[in-house]
Amino acid sequence: MTPDVVALLRAELGDRVDTSPAALESARADKSGHASAGSPLAVVHAASVDDVRAVLRIATATRTPVVPRGAGTGLAGGANTGRGEISLSLRGMDRLVEVRPDDLLAVVEPGILNAELNALLEPHGVWWAPDPASRAISTVGGNIATGAGGLLCAKYGVVRDAVLGVDLVLADGRLLHLGHRSVKGVTGLDLTSLVIGSEGILGVVVGATLKLRRLVAGERVTLTALFDDVRTAAVASAAVTASGIQPAIMELMDATSLAAVHRLLSMPAPPAGAAQLTIQTDGPVAADEARAIAEVLRGAGGQVAVAVDDAEGETLLAVRRALHPAMETLGTTLIEDVSVPRSALPAMFDAIARIERRFGLNIPTVAHAGDGNLHPNFVFDGPDVPAVVWDAAEELFRAALDLGGTLTGEHGVGVLKRRWLADELGDDQWRLQRDIARVFDPLGILNPGKVFAI
Amino acid sequence: MTPDVVALLRAELGDRVDTSPAALESARADKSGHASAGSPLAVVHAASVDDVRAVLRIATATRTPVVPRGAGTGLAGGANTGRGEISLSLRGMDRLVEVRPDDLLAVVEPGILNAELNALLEPHGVWWAPDPASRAISTVGGNIATGAGGLLCAKYGVVRDAVLGVDLVLADGRLLHLGHRSVKGVTGLDLTSLVIGSEGILGVVVGATLKLRRLVAGERVTLTALFDDVRTAAVASAAVTASGIQPAIMELMDATSLAAVHRLLSMPAPPAGAAQLTIQTDGPVAADEARAIAEVLRGAGGQVAVAVDDAEGETLLAVRRALHPAMETLGTTLIEDVSVPRSALPAMFDAIARIERRFGLNIPTVAHAGDGNLHPNFVFDGPDVPAVVWDAAEELFRAALDLGGTLTGEHGVGVLKRRWLADELGDDQWRLQRDIARVFDPLGILNPGKVFAI
């Protein structure tokens, strides 16, 4: 059957069907460090909605699994494509179709990069708020498929708050237009929200109507605060949230993370054990807010430094942005992604410290402290995640759930977290969700084995 | 079978099962003006989650339809209960269970009134933003079930943006906990969003974790602008949106609405044909924003009056709030609820004028102009909607869809709009949505005949 599928694809899609060894190899993995067993049948570089529909019709006729793919920057293995599967790349469908600053909306194809989109929107005085750390290299379609987050979520929302509608190709090739162009709308079930974060198991997103914001007027003020230890920093960040002032960015780096970045950037080493908050305010009263936040931080034991201008602010933020390269200098990294209520941040850091001691691991952790989303990094040698790391991760997940949180704040379930999904959802909800997915895709053609592990 | 069901309910729920003629009669209708054929078997006043589960277990065992009900203030007939059905009232489950100002969340039972909740939240310095015009009399559970909107949506969002999780009892009595307490979370499919606006066809909402906001610091400034005609007012409101300034409230009243309210409130009659915008800004730069908006409005031909203080601001807003009583003085009202992109407001008012001429009707219309949601009011004599009104409404819906809008911005489909649902969704999406509902409720026990008319 295998050669038939490729022949069928080529007959319809010609040289957009790529079976070069390099393409097949790169489709096996995303940025999670995890790769599929075996190589896909082909990578199809879709250039149009019709291409996507053609691939899915062939896939349905031949019962061939299809794995949609943006730029391959995911961190949960959701786009990894293996033996007998078709990798369906949307990366080439990257047009900004329409911008309506008066209606605060834009229509895009899914392959456009988040940062490219925002560069095109800026002259219109608008932006799309979701800002995953990967925004320079990740696609809007991928951001939608994973329900991506970022640094600005507490103030400016997540992807779910920023999409009015999606065009979705179903497993059998039918095209649906979900949502609408108006701000409000409650006609029928909200399938747009259901598709956001569904990781390619319900359909292939081939277009999106995005909800935009005006560029934020006023200034930006950036400050850092150094604390004796991570717990004190976490308590301070919770105090900022509780004070009622809403920073645009509030990032926390623990001692190991901070020290690793300082080494990478050839900066003087921070004091032993010290953790840091990096905070940015914006808008018409940014300076007042920064002053008030600085007071809260000093009261919580922080050593505060305020950037004198935007350039210095960017330098302070660059420390946080260098986290992933810094982790890579330590070894292979499994980036975790739990999210908890903001007041539970100190308790979650306590849990991480317990897990470090219990398993004899070092788990450098950063957090989007403004919204309670933590990225504990498990660093190890070699390509494969050691069993002890999975055991520690499992305990980490349970701790987050016990605190009222969730397995994944912004990366998704993919392959890496599917074995814990039922722990969070409960068996009844897990089955209900799986049955909903089957309504969209009765044959199980779309991204099988992801999320629900079926 | 009928007496058996009531006996079974009484055996488990005692005097919370109400078969008094007054209770049965009032369960037939909501505030839409529409009533079900016949009377329900019983009204059950649930006092706990266990009560709800018991009702649904009995309903499933006896294949008896259940219609969930909050305060009965809906405008689409979604809670109307008829012959052979159980009306399941959640109104008595009205506790505020938990407030966490530090995490900006509250846990509530579904029967709490929106305004009651906000009165309880205010001392904590927080509020729940959804503000349907019915907020003094509508429940949070009903707001969630309909995906209610209100006056503040463009700036502060809709219900979908303000719910972190819901507890849902399925048709067979099983209880699911959907969502989480953290700001971020993308674990599995977003069933919380799917339940919002689902009008009781997926399950019964027995609890909700709400996303709160800090009370808005700073002042409020209210202004009105009078225009020669409704089209000029609509163009002016689009100009305000396009200017990039975000008012908290921007309401438009056409000439007939404005004149009717002035009569009701014994105010001097407005100039013939004149339409009015009522705008409120809030926050730290409210005064600057109001000044800038006033400039835009004057440039668009408006006669602007700015309230000198909050009390005068409330007086100006009271004119808009008196709309529904004013309509009632004219006859029976069918309140429509289309929503369009904001730039399409003038075109939508043109369409309404065309429909008025074509059908020989007067359709007084108000709009949440800040978000493009219009409420055209069909006023007629007698209890039943005349055929000509439905014909005109149908043309109104088509006009909204042609402009990229939707059938219902904030009231829901219920019984009144179900016959147009497939026109908006398309047959494929309509069937997909119906099949998703069947996954939740395979026997079709929950609110049958609503939304999908099956």
PDB file of N, CA, C and O in Angstrom, chain B residues 334-338 348 355 359 361 363 376 378 385-400 407 416-417 419-420:
ATOM      1  N   LEU B 334     -40.349  41.473  19.933  1.00  0.00           N
ATOM      2  CA  LEU B 334     -39.398  40.397  19.651  1.00  0.00           C
ATOM      3  C   LEU B 334     -38.037  41.066  19.520  1.00  0.00           C
ATOM      4  O   LEU B 334     -37.799  41.834  18.594  1.00  0.00           O
ATOM      5  N   ILE B 335     -37.154  40.792  20.487  1.00  0.00           N
ATOM      6  CA  ILE B 335     -35.855  41.464  20.502  1.00  0.00           C
ATOM      7  C   ILE B 335     -34.861  40.641  19.698  1.00  0.00           C
ATOM      8  O   ILE B 335     -34.540  39.520  20.100  1.00  0.00           O
ATOM      9  N   GLU B 336     -34.380  41.168  18.604  1.00  0.00           N
ATOM     10  CA  GLU B 336     -33.364  40.437  17.851  1.00  0.00           C
ATOM     11  C   GLU B 336     -31.955  40.807  18.311  1.00  0.00           C
ATOM     12  O   GLU B 336     -31.788  41.698  19.139  1.00  0.00           O
ATOM     13  N   ASP B 337     -30.964  40.128  17.777  1.00  0.00           N
ATOM     14  CA  ASP B 337     -29.664  40.099  18.448  1.00  0.00           C
ATOM     15  C   ASP B 337     -28.517  39.827  17.487  1.00  0.00           C
ATOM     16  O   ASP B 337     -27.578  39.126  17.818  1.00  0.00           O
ATOM     17  N   VAL B 338     -28.589  40.361  16.262  1.00  0.00           N
ATOM     18  CA  VAL B 338     -27.509  40.065  15.321  1.00  0.00           C
ATOM     19  C   VAL B 338     -26.227  40.806  15.689  1.00  0.00           C
ATOM     20  O   VAL B 338     -26.253  41.821  16.387  1.00  0.00           O
ATOM     21  N   MET B 348     -25.294  47.680   8.211  1.00  0.00           N
ATOM     22  CA  MET B 348     -26.368  46.913   8.845  1.00  0.00           C
ATOM     23  C   MET B 348     -27.568  47.825   9.110  1.00  0.00           C
ATOM     24  O   MET B 348     -28.718  47.393   8.939  1.00  0.00           O
ATOM     25  N   ILE B 355     -35.274  46.825   5.114  1.00  0.00           N
ATOM     26  CA  ILE B 355     -36.245  45.819   5.563  1.00  0.00           C
ATOM     27  C   ILE B 355     -37.500  46.500   6.109  1.00  0.00           C
ATOM     28  O   ILE B 355     -38.626  46.044   5.874  1.00  0.00           O
ATOM     29  N   PHE B 359     -41.057  45.611   4.265  1.00  0.00           N
ATOM     30  CA  PHE B 359     -42.105  44.886   4.977  1.00  0.00           C
ATOM     31  C   PHE B 359     -43.115  45.831   5.644  1.00  0.00           C
ATOM     32  O   PHE B 359     -44.034  45.369   6.321  1.00  0.00           O
ATOM     33  N   LEU B 361     -42.643  47.787   8.151  1.00  0.00           N
ATOM     34  CA  LEU B 361     -42.521  47.672   9.605  1.00  0.00           C
ATOM     35  C   LEU B 361     -41.666  48.807  10.148  1.00  0.00           C
ATOM     36  O   LEU B 361     -40.860  49.396   9.434  1.00  0.00           O
ATOM     37  N   ILE B 363     -38.792  49.164  12.944  1.00  0.00           N
ATOM     38  CA  ILE B 363     -37.913  48.267  13.710  1.00  0.00           C
ATOM     39  C   ILE B 363     -36.959  49.100  14.565  1.00  0.00           C
ATOM     40  O   ILE B 363     -35.802  49.317  14.197  1.00  0.00           O
ATOM     41  N   PRO B 376     -32.308  44.840  17.024  1.00  0.00           N
ATOM     42  CA  PRO B 376     -33.496  45.364  16.358  1.00  0.00           C
ATOM     43  C   PRO B 376     -34.727  44.814  17.083  1.00  0.00           C
ATOM     44  O   PRO B 376     -34.797  43.617  17.383  1.00  0.00           O
ATOM     45  N   PHE B 378     -38.655  44.081  17.008  1.00  0.00           N
ATOM     46  CA  PHE B 378     -39.893  44.003  16.230  1.00  0.00           C
ATOM     47  C   PHE B 378     -41.049  44.171  17.203  1.00  0.00           C
ATOM     48  O   PHE B 378     -41.176  43.382  18.154  1.00  0.00           O
ATOM     49  N   VAL B 385     -46.059  36.108  17.325  1.00  0.00           N
ATOM     50  CA  VAL B 385     -45.261  36.825  16.340  1.00  0.00           C
ATOM     51  C   VAL B 385     -45.912  36.663  14.966  1.00  0.00           C
ATOM     52  O   VAL B 385     -46.075  35.544  14.491  1.00  0.00           O
ATOM     53  N   PRO B 386     -46.304  37.763  14.311  1.00  0.00           N
ATOM     54  CA  PRO B 386     -46.933  37.648  12.987  1.00  0.00           C
ATOM     55  C   PRO B 386     -45.930  37.125  11.953  1.00  0.00           C
ATOM     56  O   PRO B 386     -44.717  37.318  12.093  1.00  0.00           O
ATOM     57  N   ALA B 387     -46.463  36.471  10.923  1.00  0.00           N
ATOM     58  CA  ALA B 387     -45.602  35.882   9.890  1.00  0.00           C
ATOM     59  C   ALA B 387     -44.706  36.935   9.251  1.00  0.00           C
ATOM     60  O   ALA B 387     -43.530  36.684   8.953  1.00  0.00           O
ATOM     61  N   VAL B 388     -45.251  38.145   9.053  1.00  0.00           N
ATOM     62  CA  VAL B 388     -44.458  39.181   8.389  1.00  0.00           C
ATOM     63  C   VAL B 388     -43.223  39.538   9.209  1.00  0.00           C
ATOM     64  O   VAL B 388     -42.165  39.851   8.673  1.00  0.00           O
ATOM     65  N   VAL B 389     -43.344  39.450  10.518  1.00  0.00           N
ATOM     66  CA  VAL B 389     -42.190  39.752  11.381  1.00  0.00           C
ATOM     67  C   VAL B 389     -41.112  38.675  11.202  1.00  0.00           C
ATOM     68  O   VAL B 389     -39.925  38.969  11.091  1.00  0.00           O
ATOM     69  N   TRP B 390     -41.537  37.413  11.150  1.00  0.00           N
ATOM     70  CA  TRP B 390     -40.537  36.355  10.929  1.00  0.00           C
ATOM     71  C   TRP B 390     -39.881  36.503   9.566  1.00  0.00           C
ATOM     72  O   TRP B 390     -38.679  36.291   9.419  1.00  0.00           O
ATOM     73  N   ASP B 391     -40.675  36.882   8.557  1.00  0.00           N
ATOM     74  CA  ASP B 391     -40.090  37.080   7.228  1.00  0.00           C
ATOM     75  C   ASP B 391     -39.055  38.200   7.257  1.00  0.00           C
ATOM     76  O   ASP B 391     -37.976  38.085   6.674  1.00  0.00           O
ATOM     77  N   ALA B 392     -39.407  39.268   7.951  1.00  0.00           N
ATOM     78  CA  ALA B 392     -38.474  40.398   8.048  1.00  0.00           C
ATOM     79  C   ALA B 392     -37.235  39.993   8.852  1.00  0.00           C
ATOM     80  O   ALA B 392     -36.099  40.355   8.503  1.00  0.00           O
ATOM     81  N   ALA B 393     -37.451  39.216   9.928  1.00  0.00           N
ATOM     82  CA  ALA B 393     -36.326  38.769  10.756  1.00  0.00           C
ATOM     83  C   ALA B 393     -35.383  37.901   9.922  1.00  0.00           C
ATOM     84  O   ALA B 393     -34.159  38.019  10.013  1.00  0.00           O
ATOM     85  N   GLU B 394     -35.976  37.048   9.088  1.00  0.00           N
ATOM     86  CA  GLU B 394     -35.145  36.187   8.259  1.00  0.00           C
ATOM     87  C   GLU B 394     -34.248  37.018   7.343  1.00  0.00           C
ATOM     88  O   GLU B 394     -33.061  36.730   7.187  1.00  0.00           O
ATOM     89  N   GLU B 395     -34.824  38.074   6.786  1.00  0.00           N
ATOM     90  CA  GLU B 395     -34.013  38.914   5.905  1.00  0.00           C
ATOM     91  C   GLU B 395     -32.927  39.654   6.707  1.00  0.00           C
ATOM     92  O   GLU B 395     -31.806  39.845   6.228  1.00  0.00           O
ATOM     93  N   LEU B 396     -33.281  40.016   7.921  1.00  0.00           N
ATOM     94  CA  LEU B 396     -32.307  40.651   8.819  1.00  0.00           C
ATOM     95  C   LEU B 396     -31.131  39.717   9.103  1.00  0.00           C
ATOM     96  O   LEU B 396     -29.963  40.111   9.074  1.00  0.00           O
ATOM     97  N   PHE B 397     -31.441  38.442   9.383  1.00  0.00           N
ATOM     98  CA  PHE B 397     -30.382  37.472   9.663  1.00  0.00           C
ATOM     99  C   PHE B 397     -29.462  37.325   8.453  1.00  0.00           C
ATOM    100  O   PHE B 397     -28.241  37.316   8.574  1.00  0.00           O
ATOM    101  N   ARG B 398     -30.093  37.214   7.271  1.00  0.00           N
ATOM    102  CA  ARG B 398     -29.272  37.038   6.067  1.00  0.00           C
ATOM    103  C   ARG B 398     -28.356  38.241   5.844  1.00  0.00           C
ATOM    104  O   ARG B 398     -27.203  38.096   5.450  1.00  0.00           O
ATOM    105  N   ALA B 399     -28.892  39.431   6.118  1.00  0.00           N
ATOM    106  CA  ALA B 399     -28.075  40.645   5.946  1.00  0.00           C
ATOM    107  C   ALA B 399     -26.875  40.600   6.886  1.00  0.00           C
ATOM    108  O   ALA B 399     -25.747  40.925   6.497  1.00  0.00           O
ATOM    109  N   ALA B 400     -27.100  40.171   8.135  1.00  0.00           N
ATOM    110  CA  ALA B 400     -26.000  40.097   9.101  1.00  0.00           C
ATOM    111  C   ALA B 400     -24.956  39.075   8.658  1.00  0.00           C
ATOM    112  O   ALA B 400     -23.751  39.324   8.723  1.00  0.00           O
ATOM    113  N   LEU B 407     -26.035  35.257  13.665  1.00  0.00           N
ATOM    114  CA  LEU B 407     -27.447  35.267  14.047  1.00  0.00           C
ATOM    115  C   LEU B 407     -27.706  35.830  15.429  1.00  0.00           C
ATOM    116  O   LEU B 407     -28.733  36.453  15.685  1.00  0.00           O
ATOM    117  N   LEU B 416     -36.100  30.170  19.232  1.00  0.00           N
ATOM    118  CA  LEU B 416     -36.504  31.227  18.302  1.00  0.00           C
ATOM    119  C   LEU B 416     -35.658  31.288  17.039  1.00  0.00           C
ATOM    120  O   LEU B 416     -36.111  31.754  16.006  1.00  0.00           O
ATOM    121  N   LYS B 417     -34.398  30.820  17.101  1.00  0.00           N
ATOM    122  CA  LYS B 417     -33.523  30.950  15.923  1.00  0.00           C
ATOM    123  C   LYS B 417     -33.076  29.619  15.353  1.00  0.00           C
ATOM    124  O   LYS B 417     -32.288  29.574  14.420  1.00  0.00           O
ATOM    125  N   ARG B 419     -34.379  27.553  13.429  1.00  0.00           N
ATOM    126  CA  ARG B 419     -34.630  27.232  12.021  1.00  0.00           C
ATOM    127  C   ARG B 419     -33.643  27.905  11.080  1.00  0.00           C
ATOM    128  O   ARG B 419     -33.580  27.581   9.904  1.00  0.00           O
ATOM    129  N   TRP B 420     -32.860  28.863  11.607  1.00  0.00           N
ATOM    130  CA  TRP B 420     -31.848  29.517  10.770  1.00  0.00           C
ATOM    131  C   TRP B 420     -30.425  29.035  11.085  1.00  0.00           C
ATOM    132  O   TRP B 420     -29.475  29.474  10.463  1.00  0.00           O
TER     133      TRP B 420
END
